[in-house]
Amino acid sequence: MPVFHTKTIESILDPVAQQVSKLVILHEEAEEGIPMPDLQQPVRSVSNAVSNLVKVGRDTINSSDDPILRQDMPAALMRVERSSKLLEEASQMLKDDPFSSPARKRLIEGSGGILQATSALLLCFDESEVRKIIRECHRVLDYLAVAEVIETLDELVQFLRDLSPCLSKVSREVSAREKELTHQVHSEILVRCLEQVKTLAPILICSMKIYIHIVSQGGKGAEEAAENRNYLAQRMTDEINEIIRVLQLTSYDEEQSELDNLTVLKKLQNAIANKINAANDWLLDPNAVRGGVGEKSLRQIIEAAQKVAERCLPQDANTINKVCSDLTTMTDALCELRQEGKGATPQAESLARGIREKLGDLQQAVMSAVLAVDKAGLQQTAHTVQGRLDQARKWLSNPGQDDKGLGRRAINAIVEEGRKVADGLPGIQKAEILQLCDEVDSLSRQLGDLCAQGKGNTPQAQEIARRLSQKLHELKEKINQAVVNRVVEDFIDIVSPLKQFTEAVLAPEGTPNRDQNFADKAAHLQQFSTRAVKTAKMVAAGGSGGNKKLAEALQSAANQVDSLTPQLISAGSIRMNYPSSKAADEHFENLRQQYADTLTKVRNLCDEATDSADFIK
């Protein structure tokens, strides 16, 4: 795994690190009585390089308009100069006495200090470059935020003129950045997000065009068109936000079987912090309308906090959920008052003030919850059956050891997943899995009770652990078999539902039962999608063989199919109402292609998961 996160930093610091390693070896040899060689010449070379580096650093500070760089870089420059001075002093002392212990100590301190300070210097500059890209990303987000208020073709033309150069710049800079990264995972995420943004941008513009067309004619379907537009703008916003998140990463633990619980919590905490200003701006504006960016930010803060509650300690979860519940009620009430034109009344202003205070309480509660998880070392149960089995087996191999309840929670999650799988199965298969779930649940409770009494190492506990391990294995096999069967049933034909729906949409005006046929085929497409999504999520949880990357890709693609289906149906409805509109036709075709591509991706990922040796063994 690479030590440095960009190729430029790696190319500069690698030689420095090698020189430091050589000095460490010389130091160790001197400990064994071998005299240190004369280092004045190499140290002089290092000093010259440091002088040049400091000069470039000071020039950078003077020419930069980045206040963070101007604040952080001087300290790093001082550390580099101080370390270089230590090296010079050490080389002079060693020339006088090749066995000098204080000189050797100073040599190691100086060389290590140069490596660390140079690393800090380069990182300071690199972070400044990343901030420049992020500023451009935020400009794109600002334009996307106003997409929903564009209501004329002239406004759309201006929107496009403003957005296009920003998007092009982000595309160029992110593309160059991903080639510079040494962590392949980060690079792949940036490439994937950028591709999505490039694909979605013209589809968003088309959806805005059809919305304007409908509104200007005062025709049917304005609500569906607005929903299509908002969905696509949100999809693009999500991709840009993911780009911003990944741009700021400097390390990746490739050995992790899944995202660490604390990392997820901190990500959610950052998401809340990023949206708080927009939410407060909305609360301070008594004339702000319902459904705007500020209200959405407020709702998203509540959602993110609820996700934090799912992953933290019970007492913190209760506090967060209570504040979230209060915030939802208060926000709903404020929206109603503003909708009625009463946003400036004392009642509304008091509510807005109360919400702002509650938001502060929520941020504090989330921060406390994250700190408590960090302190307790609370680990989240794995998100695949294989991962949960590994956590359960670790506990069952030594039930007397306190694992903070992780093994028991993992078993509960496997049982819950088993019951979910059983829901979609016919009689005998369903009964078999439910019976195994009950047996595993009962044995887990018995073992948990014995452990709570301090009897986890007794022969009785060991026997229950052995039986529980066997039953868990049986349950896993049954889940795997059921998932394979569901994949075969649900993905054997992914073409017909979309084909039949498309035919219904494109049926000419005057076709008998045209509207009813459309409604029937739309309902059938929705049913098919719902079942396919449910099966895909089942495979992600129960059938990815512990492959984190595959499980996450499948979960993401399934969520896209789920959110895209109603948008496709709305686009179909618009196309039916405006059969002669080129914009409506193009809009429907865009979303139809998106749906077809995403569904094919889901099927291929399911095939990959259910074909893997880990899964079928």
CSV table of C-alpha atoms in Angstrom, one decimal, residues 239-484:
chain,number,residue,atom,x,y,z
A,239,GLU,CA,-22.1,12.8,-7.2
A,240,ILE,CA,-20.3,16.2,-6.8
A,241,ASN,CA,-20.5,15.8,-3.0
A,242,GLU,CA,-18.9,12.4,-3.3
A,243,ILE,CA,-16.1,13.9,-5.4
A,244,ILE,CA,-15.6,16.6,-2.7
A,245,ARG,CA,-15.4,13.9,0.0
A,246,VAL,CA,-12.9,11.7,-1.9
A,247,LEU,CA,-10.7,14.6,-2.9
A,248,GLN,CA,-10.1,15.3,0.8
A,249,LEU,CA,-9.0,11.7,1.6
A,250,THR,CA,-5.3,11.0,2.1
A,251,SER,CA,-5.4,7.4,3.3
A,252,TYR,CA,-7.3,4.2,2.7
A,253,ASP,CA,-7.2,1.0,4.7
A,254,GLU,CA,-7.4,-1.6,1.9
A,255,GLU,CA,-7.4,-4.5,4.4
A,256,GLN,CA,-10.7,-3.4,5.9
A,257,SER,CA,-13.6,-5.8,5.2
A,258,GLU,CA,-15.9,-2.8,5.4
A,259,LEU,CA,-16.1,0.9,6.3
A,260,ASP,CA,-15.1,1.4,9.9
A,261,ASN,CA,-18.1,2.5,12.1
A,262,LEU,CA,-16.3,5.6,13.4
A,263,THR,CA,-15.4,6.6,9.8
A,264,VAL,CA,-19.0,6.4,8.8
A,265,LEU,CA,-20.1,8.4,11.9
A,266,LYS,CA,-17.5,11.1,11.2
A,267,LYS,CA,-18.7,11.3,7.5
A,268,LEU,CA,-22.3,11.8,8.7
A,269,GLN,CA,-21.1,14.4,11.2
A,270,ASN,CA,-19.3,16.3,8.4
A,271,ALA,CA,-22.4,16.1,6.2
A,272,ILE,CA,-24.4,17.8,9.0
A,273,ALA,CA,-21.8,20.5,9.4
A,274,ASN,CA,-21.8,21.2,5.6
A,275,LYS,CA,-25.5,21.7,5.5
A,276,ILE,CA,-26.0,23.7,8.7
A,277,ASN,CA,-25.4,27.2,7.2
A,278,ALA,CA,-28.0,26.6,4.4
A,279,ALA,CA,-30.5,25.4,7.0
A,280,ASN,CA,-29.9,28.5,9.2
A,281,ASP,CA,-30.1,30.9,6.3
A,282,TRP,CA,-33.5,29.4,5.5
A,283,LEU,CA,-34.7,29.7,9.1
A,284,LEU,CA,-33.6,33.4,9.2
A,285,ASP,CA,-35.6,34.3,6.1
A,286,PRO,CA,-39.3,34.6,7.0
A,287,ASN,CA,-40.2,34.8,3.3
A,288,ALA,CA,-38.4,31.6,2.3
A,289,VAL,CA,-40.7,29.2,0.5
A,290,ARG,CA,-41.4,25.5,1.2
A,291,GLY,CA,-39.2,23.0,-0.7
A,292,GLY,CA,-36.2,25.3,-1.2
A,293,VAL,CA,-32.5,24.3,-0.7
A,294,GLY,CA,-32.5,25.5,2.9
A,295,GLU,CA,-35.5,23.4,3.9
A,296,LYS,CA,-34.0,20.4,2.1
A,297,SER,CA,-30.7,20.9,4.0
A,298,LEU,CA,-32.6,20.9,7.3
A,299,ARG,CA,-34.4,17.7,6.4
A,300,GLN,CA,-31.1,16.1,5.3
A,301,ILE,CA,-29.5,17.1,8.6
A,302,ILE,CA,-32.3,15.2,10.4
A,303,GLU,CA,-31.9,12.2,8.2
A,304,ALA,CA,-28.1,12.1,8.7
A,305,ALA,CA,-28.5,12.4,12.5
A,306,GLN,CA,-31.0,9.5,12.5
A,307,LYS,CA,-28.3,7.4,10.7
A,308,VAL,CA,-25.9,8.4,13.5
A,309,ALA,CA,-28.4,7.2,16.0
A,310,GLU,CA,-28.5,3.8,14.3
A,311,ARG,CA,-24.7,3.4,14.9
A,312,CYS,CA,-24.1,4.8,18.3
A,313,LEU,CA,-24.6,3.8,22.0
A,314,PRO,CA,-28.3,3.4,23.2
A,315,GLN,CA,-28.4,6.4,25.5
A,316,ASP,CA,-27.0,8.7,22.8
A,317,ALA,CA,-29.3,7.2,20.2
A,318,ASN,CA,-32.3,8.1,22.4
A,319,THR,CA,-31.2,11.7,22.8
A,320,ILE,CA,-30.6,12.1,19.1
A,321,ASN,CA,-33.9,10.5,18.0
A,322,LYS,CA,-35.8,12.7,20.5
A,323,VAL,CA,-34.3,15.9,19.1
A,324,CYS,CA,-34.9,14.7,15.5
A,325,SER,CA,-38.5,14.0,16.3
A,326,ASP,CA,-38.9,17.5,17.8
A,327,LEU,CA,-37.2,19.1,14.8
A,328,THR,CA,-39.4,17.3,12.3
A,329,THR,CA,-42.6,18.4,14.1
A,330,MET,CA,-41.4,22.0,14.4
A,331,THR,CA,-40.2,22.2,10.8
A,332,ASP,CA,-43.5,20.8,9.5
A,333,ALA,CA,-45.3,23.5,11.5
A,334,LEU,CA,-43.0,26.3,10.3
A,335,CYS,CA,-43.5,25.2,6.7
A,336,GLU,CA,-47.3,25.3,7.1
A,337,LEU,CA,-47.2,28.8,8.5
A,338,ARG,CA,-44.9,30.1,5.7
A,339,GLN,CA,-47.1,28.4,3.1
A,340,GLU,CA,-50.0,30.4,4.5
A,341,GLY,CA,-48.0,33.6,4.3
A,342,LYS,CA,-47.5,33.8,8.0
A,343,GLY,CA,-43.7,33.5,8.0
A,344,ALA,CA,-43.2,36.9,9.7
A,345,THR,CA,-45.7,36.4,12.5
A,346,PRO,CA,-44.4,36.1,16.1
A,347,GLN,CA,-45.4,32.4,16.2
A,348,ALA,CA,-43.4,31.6,13.1
A,349,GLU,CA,-40.4,33.6,14.2
A,350,SER,CA,-40.5,31.9,17.6
A,351,LEU,CA,-40.6,28.5,15.9
A,352,ALA,CA,-37.7,29.3,13.6
A,353,ARG,CA,-35.7,30.5,16.6
A,354,GLY,CA,-36.6,27.3,18.5
A,355,ILE,CA,-35.5,25.2,15.5
A,356,ARG,CA,-32.1,27.0,15.3
A,357,GLU,CA,-31.6,26.2,19.0
A,358,LYS,CA,-32.6,22.6,18.5
A,359,LEU,CA,-30.1,22.3,15.6
A,360,GLY,CA,-27.4,23.4,17.9
A,361,ASP,CA,-28.5,20.8,20.4
A,362,LEU,CA,-28.5,18.2,17.7
A,363,GLN,CA,-25.0,19.0,16.6
A,364,GLN,CA,-23.8,18.8,20.2
A,365,ALA,CA,-25.6,15.4,20.6
A,366,VAL,CA,-24.1,14.0,17.5
A,367,MET,CA,-20.6,15.2,18.5
A,368,SER,CA,-21.0,13.5,21.9
A,369,ALA,CA,-22.3,10.3,20.3
A,370,VAL,CA,-19.3,10.1,18.0
A,371,LEU,CA,-16.9,10.7,20.9
A,372,ALA,CA,-18.6,8.1,23.0
A,373,VAL,CA,-18.3,5.5,20.1
A,374,ASP,CA,-14.6,6.4,19.7
A,375,LYS,CA,-14.1,6.0,23.5
A,376,ALA,CA,-16.0,2.7,23.8
A,377,GLY,CA,-14.5,1.2,20.7
A,378,LEU,CA,-18.0,0.1,19.6
A,379,GLN,CA,-17.7,-1.8,16.3
A,380,GLN,CA,-20.6,-2.1,13.9
A,381,THR,CA,-21.8,-5.5,12.7
A,382,ALA,CA,-20.6,-6.4,9.2
A,383,HIS,CA,-22.9,-5.7,6.3
A,384,THR,CA,-22.6,-9.1,4.6
A,385,VAL,CA,-23.7,-12.5,6.0
A,386,GLN,CA,-20.1,-13.8,5.6
A,387,GLY,CA,-18.7,-10.8,7.6
A,388,ARG,CA,-21.3,-11.4,10.3
A,389,LEU,CA,-20.5,-15.1,10.5
A,390,ASP,CA,-16.9,-14.3,11.0
A,391,GLN,CA,-17.8,-11.9,13.9
A,392,ALA,CA,-20.2,-14.6,15.4
A,393,ARG,CA,-17.6,-17.4,15.1
A,394,LYS,CA,-15.0,-15.2,16.8
A,395,TRP,CA,-17.3,-14.9,19.8
A,396,LEU,CA,-18.4,-18.5,19.8
A,397,SER,CA,-14.8,-19.7,19.8
A,398,ASN,CA,-14.3,-17.9,23.1
A,399,PRO,CA,-17.7,-17.0,24.6
A,400,GLY,CA,-16.2,-16.1,27.9
A,401,GLN,CA,-14.3,-13.1,26.4
A,402,ASP,CA,-16.1,-9.8,26.4
A,403,ASP,CA,-16.5,-8.6,22.8
A,404,LYS,CA,-18.9,-5.7,23.8
A,405,GLY,CA,-21.9,-7.8,22.4
A,406,LEU,CA,-20.6,-7.7,18.8
A,407,GLY,CA,-20.9,-11.5,18.3
A,408,ARG,CA,-24.5,-11.5,19.6
A,409,ARG,CA,-25.5,-8.5,17.5
A,410,ALA,CA,-23.9,-10.2,14.4
A,411,ILE,CA,-26.0,-13.4,15.1
A,412,ASN,CA,-29.2,-11.2,15.5
A,413,ALA,CA,-28.4,-9.5,12.2
A,414,ILE,CA,-28.0,-12.9,10.5
A,415,VAL,CA,-31.4,-14.1,11.9
A,416,GLU,CA,-33.1,-10.9,10.8
A,417,GLU,CA,-31.7,-11.3,7.3
A,418,GLY,CA,-32.8,-14.9,7.3
A,419,ARG,CA,-36.4,-13.9,8.2
A,420,LYS,CA,-36.3,-11.2,5.4
A,421,VAL,CA,-35.2,-13.8,2.9
A,422,ALA,CA,-37.9,-16.2,4.1
A,423,ASP,CA,-40.6,-13.5,3.5
A,424,GLY,CA,-40.2,-13.8,-0.3
A,425,LEU,CA,-40.1,-17.7,-0.4
A,426,PRO,CA,-42.8,-20.4,-0.9
A,427,GLY,CA,-44.1,-22.6,1.9
A,428,ILE,CA,-41.5,-25.3,2.6
A,429,GLN,CA,-38.4,-23.2,2.0
A,430,LYS,CA,-39.9,-20.4,4.1
A,431,ALA,CA,-40.7,-22.8,7.0
A,432,GLU,CA,-37.2,-24.3,7.0
A,433,ILE,CA,-35.5,-20.9,7.2
A,434,LEU,CA,-37.9,-19.6,9.9
A,435,GLN,CA,-37.4,-22.7,12.0
A,436,LEU,CA,-33.6,-22.3,11.8
A,437,CYS,CA,-33.9,-18.6,12.6
A,438,ASP,CA,-35.9,-19.5,15.8
A,439,GLU,CA,-33.3,-22.2,16.8
A,440,VAL,CA,-30.4,-19.9,16.3
A,441,ASP,CA,-32.2,-17.1,18.2
A,442,SER,CA,-33.0,-19.4,21.1
A,443,LEU,CA,-29.4,-20.7,21.4
A,444,SER,CA,-28.0,-17.2,21.1
A,445,ARG,CA,-30.2,-16.0,24.0
A,446,GLN,CA,-29.1,-19.0,26.2
A,447,LEU,CA,-25.5,-18.4,25.6
A,448,GLY,CA,-25.9,-14.6,26.1
A,449,ASP,CA,-27.5,-15.3,29.5
A,450,LEU,CA,-24.7,-17.6,30.6
A,451,CYS,CA,-22.1,-15.0,29.6
A,452,ALA,CA,-24.0,-12.3,31.5
A,453,GLN,CA,-23.7,-14.6,34.6
A,454,GLY,CA,-19.9,-15.0,34.1
A,455,LYS,CA,-20.4,-18.6,32.9
A,456,GLY,CA,-19.1,-18.2,29.4
A,457,ASN,CA,-16.2,-20.7,29.9
A,458,THR,CA,-18.3,-23.5,31.4
A,459,PRO,CA,-18.8,-26.8,29.6
A,460,GLN,CA,-22.5,-26.0,29.2
A,461,ALA,CA,-21.7,-22.7,27.4
A,462,GLN,CA,-19.1,-24.4,25.2
A,463,GLU,CA,-21.7,-27.0,24.1
A,464,ILE,CA,-24.3,-24.3,23.3
A,465,ALA,CA,-21.6,-22.4,21.3
A,466,ARG,CA,-20.8,-25.6,19.4
A,467,ARG,CA,-24.5,-26.2,18.5
A,468,LEU,CA,-25.0,-22.6,17.7
A,469,SER,CA,-22.1,-22.5,15.3
A,470,GLN,CA,-23.5,-25.6,13.5
A,471,LYS,CA,-27.0,-24.1,13.2
A,472,LEU,CA,-25.5,-20.8,11.9
A,473,HIS,CA,-23.7,-22.7,9.2
A,474,GLU,CA,-26.9,-24.4,8.2
A,475,LEU,CA,-28.8,-21.1,8.1
A,476,LYS,CA,-26.1,-19.5,5.9
A,477,GLU,CA,-26.4,-22.4,3.5
A,478,LYS,CA,-30.2,-22.1,3.3
A,479,ILE,CA,-30.0,-18.3,2.8
A,480,ASN,CA,-27.4,-18.8,0.0
A,481,GLN,CA,-29.6,-21.4,-1.8
A,482,ALA,CA,-32.7,-19.2,-1.5
A,483,VAL,CA,-30.9,-16.1,-2.8
A,484,VAL,CA,-29.6,-18.1,-5.8
